Coordinates of C-alpha atoms in Angstrom, one line a residue:
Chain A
X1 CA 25.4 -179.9 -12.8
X2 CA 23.9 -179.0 -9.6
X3 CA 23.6 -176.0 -7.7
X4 CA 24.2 -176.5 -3.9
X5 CA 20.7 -177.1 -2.8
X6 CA 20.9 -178.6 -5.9
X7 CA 18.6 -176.7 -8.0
X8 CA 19.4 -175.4 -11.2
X9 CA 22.8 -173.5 -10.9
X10 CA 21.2 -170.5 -13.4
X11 CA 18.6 -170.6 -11.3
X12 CA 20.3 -170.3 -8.0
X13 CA 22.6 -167.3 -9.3
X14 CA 19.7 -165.3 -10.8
X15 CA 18.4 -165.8 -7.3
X16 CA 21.5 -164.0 -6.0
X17 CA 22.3 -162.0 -8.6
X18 CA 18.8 -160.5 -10.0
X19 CA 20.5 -160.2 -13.5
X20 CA 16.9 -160.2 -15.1
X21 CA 16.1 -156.3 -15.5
X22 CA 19.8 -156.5 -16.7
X23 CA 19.1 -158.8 -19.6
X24 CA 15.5 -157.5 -20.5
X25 CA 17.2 -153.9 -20.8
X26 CA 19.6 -155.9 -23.0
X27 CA 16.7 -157.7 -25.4
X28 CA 15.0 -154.6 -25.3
X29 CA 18.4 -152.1 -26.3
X30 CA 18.0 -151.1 -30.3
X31 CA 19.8 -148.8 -32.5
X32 CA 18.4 -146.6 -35.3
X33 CA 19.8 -146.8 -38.6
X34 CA 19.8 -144.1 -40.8
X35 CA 22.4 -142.2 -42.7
X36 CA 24.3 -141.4 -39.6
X37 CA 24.6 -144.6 -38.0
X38 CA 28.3 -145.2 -38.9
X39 CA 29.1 -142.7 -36.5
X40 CA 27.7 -144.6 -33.7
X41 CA 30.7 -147.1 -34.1
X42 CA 33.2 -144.4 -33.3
X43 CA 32.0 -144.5 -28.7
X44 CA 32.6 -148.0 -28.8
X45 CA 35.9 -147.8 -31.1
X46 CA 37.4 -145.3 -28.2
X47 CA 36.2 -148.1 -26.0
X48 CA 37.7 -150.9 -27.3
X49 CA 41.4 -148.4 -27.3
X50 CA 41.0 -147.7 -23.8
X51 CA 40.1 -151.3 -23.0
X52 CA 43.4 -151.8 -24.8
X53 CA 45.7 -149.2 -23.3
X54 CA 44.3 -150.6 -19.7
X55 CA 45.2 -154.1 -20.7
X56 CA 49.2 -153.1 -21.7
X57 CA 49.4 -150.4 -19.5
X58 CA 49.1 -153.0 -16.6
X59 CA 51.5 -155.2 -18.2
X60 CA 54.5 -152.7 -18.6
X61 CA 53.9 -152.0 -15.1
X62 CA 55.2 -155.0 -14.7
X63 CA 58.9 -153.9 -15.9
X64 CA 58.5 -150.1 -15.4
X65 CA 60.8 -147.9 -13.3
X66 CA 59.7 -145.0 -12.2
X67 CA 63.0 -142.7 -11.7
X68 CA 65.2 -140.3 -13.5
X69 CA 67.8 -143.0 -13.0
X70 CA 66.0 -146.2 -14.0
X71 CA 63.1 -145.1 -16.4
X72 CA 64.8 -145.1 -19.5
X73 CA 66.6 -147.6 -19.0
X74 CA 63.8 -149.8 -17.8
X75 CA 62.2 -148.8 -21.1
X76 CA 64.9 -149.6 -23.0
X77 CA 64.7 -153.3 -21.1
X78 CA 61.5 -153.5 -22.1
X79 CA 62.0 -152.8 -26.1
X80 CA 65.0 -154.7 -26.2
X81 CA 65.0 -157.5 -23.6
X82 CA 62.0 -158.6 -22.4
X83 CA 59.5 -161.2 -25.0
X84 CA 56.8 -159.2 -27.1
X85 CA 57.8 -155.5 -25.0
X86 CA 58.6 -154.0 -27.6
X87 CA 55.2 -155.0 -29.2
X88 CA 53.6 -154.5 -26.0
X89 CA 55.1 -150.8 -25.4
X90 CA 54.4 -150.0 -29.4
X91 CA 50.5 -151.4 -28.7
X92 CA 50.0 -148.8 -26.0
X93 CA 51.7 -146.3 -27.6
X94 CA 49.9 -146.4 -30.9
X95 CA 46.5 -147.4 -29.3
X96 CA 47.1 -144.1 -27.4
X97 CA 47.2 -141.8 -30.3
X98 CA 44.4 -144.1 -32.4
X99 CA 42.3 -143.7 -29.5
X100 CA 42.5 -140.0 -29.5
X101 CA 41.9 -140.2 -33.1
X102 CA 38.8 -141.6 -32.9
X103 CA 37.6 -139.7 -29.3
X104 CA 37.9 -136.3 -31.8
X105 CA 36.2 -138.4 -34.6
X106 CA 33.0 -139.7 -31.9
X107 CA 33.2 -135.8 -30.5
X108 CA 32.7 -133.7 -33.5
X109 CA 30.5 -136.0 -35.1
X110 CA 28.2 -136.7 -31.6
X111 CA 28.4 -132.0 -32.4
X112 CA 27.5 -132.2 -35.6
X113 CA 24.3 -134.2 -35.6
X114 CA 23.8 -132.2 -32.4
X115 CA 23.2 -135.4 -30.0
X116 CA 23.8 -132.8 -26.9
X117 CA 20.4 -131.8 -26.9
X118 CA 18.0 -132.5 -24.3
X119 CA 18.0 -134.7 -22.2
X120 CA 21.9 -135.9 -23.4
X121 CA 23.5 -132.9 -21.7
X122 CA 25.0 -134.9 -18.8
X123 CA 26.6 -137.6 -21.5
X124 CA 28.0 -134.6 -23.8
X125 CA 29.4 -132.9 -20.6
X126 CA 30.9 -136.4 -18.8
X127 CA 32.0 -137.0 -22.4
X128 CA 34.0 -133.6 -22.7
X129 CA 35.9 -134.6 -19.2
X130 CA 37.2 -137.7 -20.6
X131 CA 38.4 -136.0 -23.6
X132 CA 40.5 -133.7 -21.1
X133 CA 41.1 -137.0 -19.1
X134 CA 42.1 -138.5 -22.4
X135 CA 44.9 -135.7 -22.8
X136 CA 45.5 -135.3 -19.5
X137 CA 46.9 -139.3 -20.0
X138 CA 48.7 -138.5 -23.2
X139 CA 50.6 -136.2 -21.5
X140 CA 51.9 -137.7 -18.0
X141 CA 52.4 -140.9 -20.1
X142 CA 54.1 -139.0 -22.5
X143 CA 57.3 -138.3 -19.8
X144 CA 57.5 -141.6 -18.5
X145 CA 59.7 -143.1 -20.9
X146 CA 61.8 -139.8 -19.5
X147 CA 63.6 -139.0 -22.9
X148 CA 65.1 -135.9 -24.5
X149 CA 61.7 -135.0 -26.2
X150 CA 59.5 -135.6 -23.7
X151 CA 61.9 -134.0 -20.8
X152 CA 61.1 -130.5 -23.0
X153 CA 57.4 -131.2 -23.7
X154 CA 56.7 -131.2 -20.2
X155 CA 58.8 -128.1 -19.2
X156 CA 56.7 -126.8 -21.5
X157 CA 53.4 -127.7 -21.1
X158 CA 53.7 -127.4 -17.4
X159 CA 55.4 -123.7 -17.9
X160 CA 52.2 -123.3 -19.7
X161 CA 50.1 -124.2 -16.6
X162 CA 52.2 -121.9 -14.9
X163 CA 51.2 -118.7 -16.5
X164 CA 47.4 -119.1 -15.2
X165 CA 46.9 -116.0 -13.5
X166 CA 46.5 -116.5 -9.7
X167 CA 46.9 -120.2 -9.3
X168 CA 49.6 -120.6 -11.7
X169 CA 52.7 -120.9 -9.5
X170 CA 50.5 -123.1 -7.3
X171 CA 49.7 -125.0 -10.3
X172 CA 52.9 -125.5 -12.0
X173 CA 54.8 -127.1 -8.5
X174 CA 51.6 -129.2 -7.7
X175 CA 52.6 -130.7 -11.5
X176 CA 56.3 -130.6 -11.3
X177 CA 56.8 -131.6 -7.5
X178 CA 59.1 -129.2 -7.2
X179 CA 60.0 -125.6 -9.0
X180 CA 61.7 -127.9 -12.0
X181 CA 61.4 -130.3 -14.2
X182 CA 63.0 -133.8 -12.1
X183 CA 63.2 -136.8 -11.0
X184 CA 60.0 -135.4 -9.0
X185 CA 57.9 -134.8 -11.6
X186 CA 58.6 -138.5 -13.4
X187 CA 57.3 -140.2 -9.8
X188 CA 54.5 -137.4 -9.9
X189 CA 53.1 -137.8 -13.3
X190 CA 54.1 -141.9 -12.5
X191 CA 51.0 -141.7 -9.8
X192 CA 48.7 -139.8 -12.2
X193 CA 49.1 -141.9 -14.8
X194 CA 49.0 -145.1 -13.4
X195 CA 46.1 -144.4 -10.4
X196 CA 44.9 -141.0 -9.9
X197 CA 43.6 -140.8 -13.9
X198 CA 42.3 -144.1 -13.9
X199 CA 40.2 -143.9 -11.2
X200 CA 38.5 -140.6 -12.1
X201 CA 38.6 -141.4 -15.7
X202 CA 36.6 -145.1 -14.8
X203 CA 34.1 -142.5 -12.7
X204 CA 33.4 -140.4 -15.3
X205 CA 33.3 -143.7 -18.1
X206 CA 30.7 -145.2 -15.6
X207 CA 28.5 -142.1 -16.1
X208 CA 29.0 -141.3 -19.4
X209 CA 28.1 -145.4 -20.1
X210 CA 25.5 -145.6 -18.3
X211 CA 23.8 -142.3 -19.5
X212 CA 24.0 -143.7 -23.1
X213 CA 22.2 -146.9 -21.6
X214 CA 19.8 -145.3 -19.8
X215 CA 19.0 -142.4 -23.1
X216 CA 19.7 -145.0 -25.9
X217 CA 20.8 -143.7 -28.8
X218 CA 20.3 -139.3 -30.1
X219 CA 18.7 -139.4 -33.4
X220 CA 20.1 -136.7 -35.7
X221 CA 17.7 -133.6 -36.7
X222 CA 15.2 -134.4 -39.5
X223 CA 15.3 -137.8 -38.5
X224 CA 11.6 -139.1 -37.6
X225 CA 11.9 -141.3 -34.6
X226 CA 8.1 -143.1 -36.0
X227 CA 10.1 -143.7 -39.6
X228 CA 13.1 -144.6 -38.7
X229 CA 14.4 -148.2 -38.7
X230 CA 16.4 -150.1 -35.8
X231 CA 18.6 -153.0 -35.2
X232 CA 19.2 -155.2 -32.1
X233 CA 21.9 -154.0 -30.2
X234 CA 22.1 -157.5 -29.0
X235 CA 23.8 -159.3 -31.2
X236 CA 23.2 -157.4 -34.7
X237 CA 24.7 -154.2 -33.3
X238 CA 27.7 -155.4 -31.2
X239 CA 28.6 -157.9 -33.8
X240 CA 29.0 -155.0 -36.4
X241 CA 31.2 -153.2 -33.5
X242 CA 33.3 -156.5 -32.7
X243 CA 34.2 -156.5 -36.5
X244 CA 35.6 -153.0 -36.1
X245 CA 37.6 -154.1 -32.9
X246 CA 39.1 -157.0 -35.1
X247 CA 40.4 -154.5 -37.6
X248 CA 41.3 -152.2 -35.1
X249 CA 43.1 -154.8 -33.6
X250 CA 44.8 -155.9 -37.0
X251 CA 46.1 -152.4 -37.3
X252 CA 47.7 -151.9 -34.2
X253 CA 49.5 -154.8 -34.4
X254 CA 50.6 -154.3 -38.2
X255 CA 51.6 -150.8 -36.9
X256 CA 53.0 -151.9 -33.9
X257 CA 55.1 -154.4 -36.0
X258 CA 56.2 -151.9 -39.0
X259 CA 56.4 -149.0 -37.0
X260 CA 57.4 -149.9 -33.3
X261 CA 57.7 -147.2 -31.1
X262 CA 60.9 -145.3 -30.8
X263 CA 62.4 -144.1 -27.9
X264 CA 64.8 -142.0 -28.2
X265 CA 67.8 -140.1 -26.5
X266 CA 67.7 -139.9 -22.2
X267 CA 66.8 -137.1 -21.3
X268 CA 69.5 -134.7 -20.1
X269 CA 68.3 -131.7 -18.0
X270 CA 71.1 -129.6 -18.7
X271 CA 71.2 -129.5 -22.4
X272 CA 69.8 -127.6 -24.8
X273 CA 66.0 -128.1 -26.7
X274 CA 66.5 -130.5 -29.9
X275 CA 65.9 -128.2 -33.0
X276 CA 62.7 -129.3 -34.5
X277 CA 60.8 -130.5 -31.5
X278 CA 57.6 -130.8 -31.4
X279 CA 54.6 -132.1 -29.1
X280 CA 52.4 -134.9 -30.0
X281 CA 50.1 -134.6 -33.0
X282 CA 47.1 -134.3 -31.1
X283 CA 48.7 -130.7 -28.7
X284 CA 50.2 -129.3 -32.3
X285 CA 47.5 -127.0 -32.9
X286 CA 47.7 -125.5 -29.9
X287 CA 51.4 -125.2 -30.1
X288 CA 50.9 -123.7 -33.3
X289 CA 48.2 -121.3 -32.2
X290 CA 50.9 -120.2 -29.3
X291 CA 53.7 -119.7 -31.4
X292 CA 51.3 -117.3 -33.8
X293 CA 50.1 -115.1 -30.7
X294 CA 53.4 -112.7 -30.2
X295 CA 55.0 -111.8 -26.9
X296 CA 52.8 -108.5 -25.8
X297 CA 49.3 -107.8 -27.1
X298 CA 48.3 -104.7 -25.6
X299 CA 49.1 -104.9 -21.9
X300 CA 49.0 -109.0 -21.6
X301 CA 51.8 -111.4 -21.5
X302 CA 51.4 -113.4 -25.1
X303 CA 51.3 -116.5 -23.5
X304 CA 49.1 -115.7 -20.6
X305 CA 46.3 -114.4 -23.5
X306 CA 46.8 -117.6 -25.1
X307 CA 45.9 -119.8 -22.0
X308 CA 43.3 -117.6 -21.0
X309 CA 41.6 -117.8 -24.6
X310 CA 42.2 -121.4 -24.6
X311 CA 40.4 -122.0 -21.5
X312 CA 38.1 -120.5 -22.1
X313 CA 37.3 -121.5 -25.4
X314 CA 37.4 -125.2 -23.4
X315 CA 34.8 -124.1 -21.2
X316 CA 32.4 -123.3 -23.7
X317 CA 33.2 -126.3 -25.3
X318 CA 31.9 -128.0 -22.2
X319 CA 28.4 -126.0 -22.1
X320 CA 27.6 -126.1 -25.7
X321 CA 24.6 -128.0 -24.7
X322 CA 23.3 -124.6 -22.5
X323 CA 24.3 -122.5 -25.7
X324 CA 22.8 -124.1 -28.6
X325 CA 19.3 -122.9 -27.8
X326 CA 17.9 -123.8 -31.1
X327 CA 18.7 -127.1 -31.1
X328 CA 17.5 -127.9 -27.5
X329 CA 14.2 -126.6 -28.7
X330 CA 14.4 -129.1 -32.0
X331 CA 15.2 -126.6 -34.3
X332 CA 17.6 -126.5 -36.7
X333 CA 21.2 -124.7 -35.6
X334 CA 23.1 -123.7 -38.5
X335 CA 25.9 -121.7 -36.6
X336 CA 26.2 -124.2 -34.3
X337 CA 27.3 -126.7 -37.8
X338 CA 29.4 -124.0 -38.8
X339 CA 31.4 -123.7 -35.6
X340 CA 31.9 -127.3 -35.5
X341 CA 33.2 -127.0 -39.3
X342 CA 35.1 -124.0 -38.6
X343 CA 37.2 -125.8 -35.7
X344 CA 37.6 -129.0 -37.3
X345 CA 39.1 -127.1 -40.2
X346 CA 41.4 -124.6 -37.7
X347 CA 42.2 -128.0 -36.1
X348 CA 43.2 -130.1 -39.2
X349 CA 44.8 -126.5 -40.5
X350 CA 47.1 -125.8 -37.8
X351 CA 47.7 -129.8 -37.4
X352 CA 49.4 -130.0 -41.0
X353 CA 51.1 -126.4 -40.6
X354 CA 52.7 -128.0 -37.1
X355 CA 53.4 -131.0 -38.9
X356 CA 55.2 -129.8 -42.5
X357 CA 57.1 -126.6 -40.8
Chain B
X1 CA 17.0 -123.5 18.9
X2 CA 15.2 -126.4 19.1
X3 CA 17.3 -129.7 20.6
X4 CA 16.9 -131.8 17.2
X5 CA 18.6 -128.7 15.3
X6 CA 20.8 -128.3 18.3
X7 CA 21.7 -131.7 17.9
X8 CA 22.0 -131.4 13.7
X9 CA 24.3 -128.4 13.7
X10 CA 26.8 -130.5 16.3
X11 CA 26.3 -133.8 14.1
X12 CA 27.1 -131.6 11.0
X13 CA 29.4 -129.4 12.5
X14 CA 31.9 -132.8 13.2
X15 CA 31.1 -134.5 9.9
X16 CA 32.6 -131.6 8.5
X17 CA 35.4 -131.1 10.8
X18 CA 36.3 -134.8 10.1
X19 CA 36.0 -134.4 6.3
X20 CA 38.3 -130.9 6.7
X21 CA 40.5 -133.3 8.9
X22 CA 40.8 -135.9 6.2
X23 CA 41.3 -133.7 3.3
X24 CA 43.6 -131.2 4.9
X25 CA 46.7 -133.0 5.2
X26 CA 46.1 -134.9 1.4
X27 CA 45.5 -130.9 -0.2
X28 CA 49.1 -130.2 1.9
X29 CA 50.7 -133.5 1.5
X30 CA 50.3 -132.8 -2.8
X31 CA 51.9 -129.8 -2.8
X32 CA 55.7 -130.4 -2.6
X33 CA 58.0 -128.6 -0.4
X34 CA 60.1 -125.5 -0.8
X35 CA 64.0 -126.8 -0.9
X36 CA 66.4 -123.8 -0.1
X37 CA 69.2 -122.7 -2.6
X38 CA 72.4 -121.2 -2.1
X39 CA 72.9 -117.8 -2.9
X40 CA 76.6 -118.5 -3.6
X41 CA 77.0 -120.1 -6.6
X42 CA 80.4 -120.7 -8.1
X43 CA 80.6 -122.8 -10.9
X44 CA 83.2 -123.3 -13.8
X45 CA 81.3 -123.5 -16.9
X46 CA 84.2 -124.5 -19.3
X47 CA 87.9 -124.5 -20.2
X48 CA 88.7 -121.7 -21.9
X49 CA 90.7 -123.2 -24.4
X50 CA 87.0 -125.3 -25.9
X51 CA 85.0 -122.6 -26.1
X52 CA 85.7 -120.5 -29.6
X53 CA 84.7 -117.3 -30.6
X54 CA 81.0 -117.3 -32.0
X55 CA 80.6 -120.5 -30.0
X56 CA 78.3 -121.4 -26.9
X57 CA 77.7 -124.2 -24.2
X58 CA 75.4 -125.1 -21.9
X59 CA 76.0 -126.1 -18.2
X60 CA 74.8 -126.9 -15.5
X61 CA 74.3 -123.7 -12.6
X62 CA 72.7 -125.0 -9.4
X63 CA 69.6 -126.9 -10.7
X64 CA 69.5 -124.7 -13.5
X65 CA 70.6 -125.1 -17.1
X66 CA 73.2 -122.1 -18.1
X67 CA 74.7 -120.6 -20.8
X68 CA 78.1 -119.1 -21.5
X69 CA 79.0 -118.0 -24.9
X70 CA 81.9 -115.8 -26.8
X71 CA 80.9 -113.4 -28.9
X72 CA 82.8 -113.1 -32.7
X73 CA 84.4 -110.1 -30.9
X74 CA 85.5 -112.8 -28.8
X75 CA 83.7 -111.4 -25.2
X76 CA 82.8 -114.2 -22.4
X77 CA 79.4 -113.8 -21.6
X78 CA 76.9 -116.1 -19.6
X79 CA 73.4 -116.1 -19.0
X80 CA 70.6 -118.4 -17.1
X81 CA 69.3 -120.9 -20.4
X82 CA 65.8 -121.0 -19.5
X83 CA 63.6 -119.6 -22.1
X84 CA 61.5 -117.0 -20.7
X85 CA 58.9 -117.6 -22.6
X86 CA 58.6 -121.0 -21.7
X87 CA 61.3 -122.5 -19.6
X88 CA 63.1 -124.3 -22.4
X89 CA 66.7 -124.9 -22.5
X90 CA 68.2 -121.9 -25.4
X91 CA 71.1 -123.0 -27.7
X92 CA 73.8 -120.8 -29.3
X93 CA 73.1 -120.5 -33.3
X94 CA 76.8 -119.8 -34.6
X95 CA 75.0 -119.2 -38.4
X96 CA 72.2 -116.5 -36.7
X97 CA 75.2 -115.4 -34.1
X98 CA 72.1 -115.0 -31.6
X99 CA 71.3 -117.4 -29.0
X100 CA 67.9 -119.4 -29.8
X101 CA 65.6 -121.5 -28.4
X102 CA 64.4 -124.5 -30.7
X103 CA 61.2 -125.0 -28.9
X104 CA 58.8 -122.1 -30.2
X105 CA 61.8 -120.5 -32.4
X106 CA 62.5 -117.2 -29.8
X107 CA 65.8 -115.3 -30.4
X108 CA 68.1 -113.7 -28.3
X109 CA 71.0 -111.2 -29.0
X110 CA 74.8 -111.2 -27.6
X111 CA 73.2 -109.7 -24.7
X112 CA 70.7 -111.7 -23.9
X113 CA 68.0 -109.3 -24.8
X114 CA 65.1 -111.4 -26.6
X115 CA 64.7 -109.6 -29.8
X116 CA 62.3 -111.9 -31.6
X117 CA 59.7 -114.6 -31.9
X118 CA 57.0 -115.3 -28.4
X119 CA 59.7 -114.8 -25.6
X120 CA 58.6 -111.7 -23.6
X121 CA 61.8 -110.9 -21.3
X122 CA 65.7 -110.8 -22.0
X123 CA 67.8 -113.8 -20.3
X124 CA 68.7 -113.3 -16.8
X125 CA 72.3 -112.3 -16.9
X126 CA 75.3 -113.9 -15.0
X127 CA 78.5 -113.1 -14.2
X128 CA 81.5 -114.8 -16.1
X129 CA 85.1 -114.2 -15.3
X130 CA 88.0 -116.1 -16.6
X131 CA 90.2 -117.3 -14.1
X132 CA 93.2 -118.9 -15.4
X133 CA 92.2 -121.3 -17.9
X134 CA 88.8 -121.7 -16.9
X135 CA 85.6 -120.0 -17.3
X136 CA 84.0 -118.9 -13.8
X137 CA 80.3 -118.3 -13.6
X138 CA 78.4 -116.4 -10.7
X139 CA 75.3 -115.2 -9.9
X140 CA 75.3 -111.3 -11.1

């Protein structure tokens, strides 16, 4: 084959393209192995989910309606009707939830072997966003199959946002497109979910990517960068992660196929909350944690102190980096392992407490 | 001032203009407008004759969700159904005789008054009046 000019085509697109610092980065990108390093699949696991969810999300736009009239039923089209919906709707359903699985999984344990220190601040804080991003997703997605449960959830969540003091009435109609829960809200959350997330989440992925890239991998305290061993990235590493893609892939379509997504009764805005509901697994131990903080403490609303702890305790979350002194100076941080333990246990706690109750 | 920081401050002065001209009407265009409602609502919430004492139903009052119920003393009483703790839709519990809401488990009494679990306030009462065989709900 000839390039036109007719050179060697390689040639002639390196000579547009100037791929070459790309590839030498590539050769040169290793990964340390230690006891640790299975936690370095976890990134690239969320990865591969998202890559996923992009990939079906696009293809029930295909079919989706976005109105109070023609959602669920549109849905219903698409589990019943149309070839492979129903396994393309159950896909991004349960490749939603695994994916927030395994963001909490890469999160805690990216804490625990305190890879925020200097100079990974940046990816722990661009990393934080998309876990917000990642929620923010569950829950506009959550409404647009616009049934009974999810009709509630968002009532609720979006009442929730409406208790912030001072912005809170701004807040909760910016959400709902309106002063209720509509037909507003489903076209509303529609656009988030579809373009607004997206396009920040693919700014803050870029980032967050590219930092990792740039940094290479954190070793974990007590690890001696001189000792330790490395693989490749290219191919040893990424061959080891397209293995775990396969089986992630094997799951969600066993899943998918054994457990296909339900959907549900319509939603009907003038009847009364189902007994028993319940958000997603991943917002039950913050529903728990609010239905444990009673209606007055002191002076404050119940709610409004649990929203104000709760964002708080996110912001912190977000600076840990600036907080754990200790570690950024390479010291050891032990309370900095035992709030990570302490929350992952108060998560999983409250979790099963939501769950079995 | 000298003319090249004359000349900045104008330069820098438009670029923002332009950017507050840009991003003005998108921060308006977000926030969704105010529809009015009517004061005067009149709506018949049921047939007499369906609801039973220690019973309740929901219905629809403006945009709004209500509730009208009859007490085991067999009194017709209605209030707005949203929650005030957080906007869910309450049911009536015939076993508790209280009205409840499912979502965060909040009780209300034959009054509306919240007398347990997270809900801070009591319903906000309405008016019901039974006119003829159906149930007539207003704003109180």
């Amino acid at each position: 084959m000839k390039a036109p000019g007719g050179g060697n085509p390689l040639e002639w697109l390196e000579d547009r393209l100037g791929l070459e610092p790309v590839l030498k980065l590539v050769e040169k990108k290793t990964v340390p192995i230690h006891r640790h390093t299975i936690w370095y699949y976890l990134g690239g696991m969320t990865l591969f989910l998202f890559v996923t969810q992009v990939v079906t999300g696009i293809l029930l736009l295909l079919y989706y309606r976005p109105s109070s009239d023609a959602a669920y039923e549109s849905v219903q089209f698409i589990m019943g009707q149309v070839s492979f919906g129903w396994l393309v709707r159950s896909i991004h359903s349960w490749s939603a939830n695994l994916m927030i699985g395994t963001l909490f999984i890469h999160m805690f344990s990216v804490f625990l072997t305190k890879a925020y220190r200097p100079p990974r601040e940046l990816t722990w804080i661009s990393g934080a966003f998309l876990l917000f991003l990642a929620l923010t997703f569950g829950f506009s997605g959550y409404l647009l199959p616009w049934n009974k449960v999810s009709f509630f959830a968002t009532r609720v969540g979006t009442q929730i946002a409406g208790v912030v003091p001072g912005i809170g009435t701004f807040l909760l109609r910016f959400l709902r497109g309106g002063d209720d829960v509509t037909g507003a809200t489903l076209t509303r959350f529609y656009g988030f979910h579809v373009a607004i997330l997206p396009a920040i989440t693919a700014l803050f992925l870029g980032v967050h990517l590219w930092l990792v890239q740039k940094q290479g991998m954190s070793l974990p305290p007590g690890e001696d960068e001189r000792q330790v061993k490395t693989m490749k990235f290219v191919p040893n590493f990424l061959l080891r992660d397209a293995m775990g893609w396969l089986l992630a892939l094997g799951l969600l379509a066993a899943l998918s196929a054994l457990f296909p997504w339900e959907l549900g009764q319509k939603a009907d805005p003038f009847a009364s909350a189902p007994a028993g509901i319940k958000p997603e697994w991943y917002f039950l131990f913050l529903f728990q944690t609010l239905k444990y903080i009673p209606a007055k403490v002191a002076f404050i609303d119940g709610d409004v102190l649990g929203v104000l702890v709760i964002g708080a305790g996110a912001v912190l979350w977000v600076i840990v980096p600036f907080l754990d002194r200790q570690a950024a100076r390479g010291e050891k941080s032990p309370a900095f392992t035992v709030i990570g333990w302490a929350l992952i246990v108060y998560i999983v706690a409250m979790t099963l407490v939501g769950y079995f109750t | 001032m000298p003319r090249r920081g004359f000349i900045d401050y104008l330069l820098g002065t438009s670029l923002g203009m332009v950017v507050a001209a840009i991003f003005y009407p998108i921060a308006r265009f977000l926030v969704p407008p105010r529809i009015a409602e009517s004061s005067q609502l009149n709506v018949v919430a049921a047939k007499a004759a369906e609801l039973k004492p220690n019973s309740g139903k929901v219905f629809p009052f403006g945009a709004e969700p209500a509730i009208v119920i009859q007490t085991p003393g067999g009194e017709i009483r209605a209030f707005s159904a949203v929650c005030t703790h957080l906007g869910c839709t309450v049911q009536y519990r015939d076993d508790l005789q209280q009205i409840w809401c499912a979502c965060h488990d909040g009780h209300y009494d034959l009054y509306g008054k919240n007398i347990g679990g997270p809900p801070p306030q009591p319903l906000t009462k309405l008016t019901a009046n039974t006119r003829g065989d159906e149930i007539i709900v207003s704003k109180s």
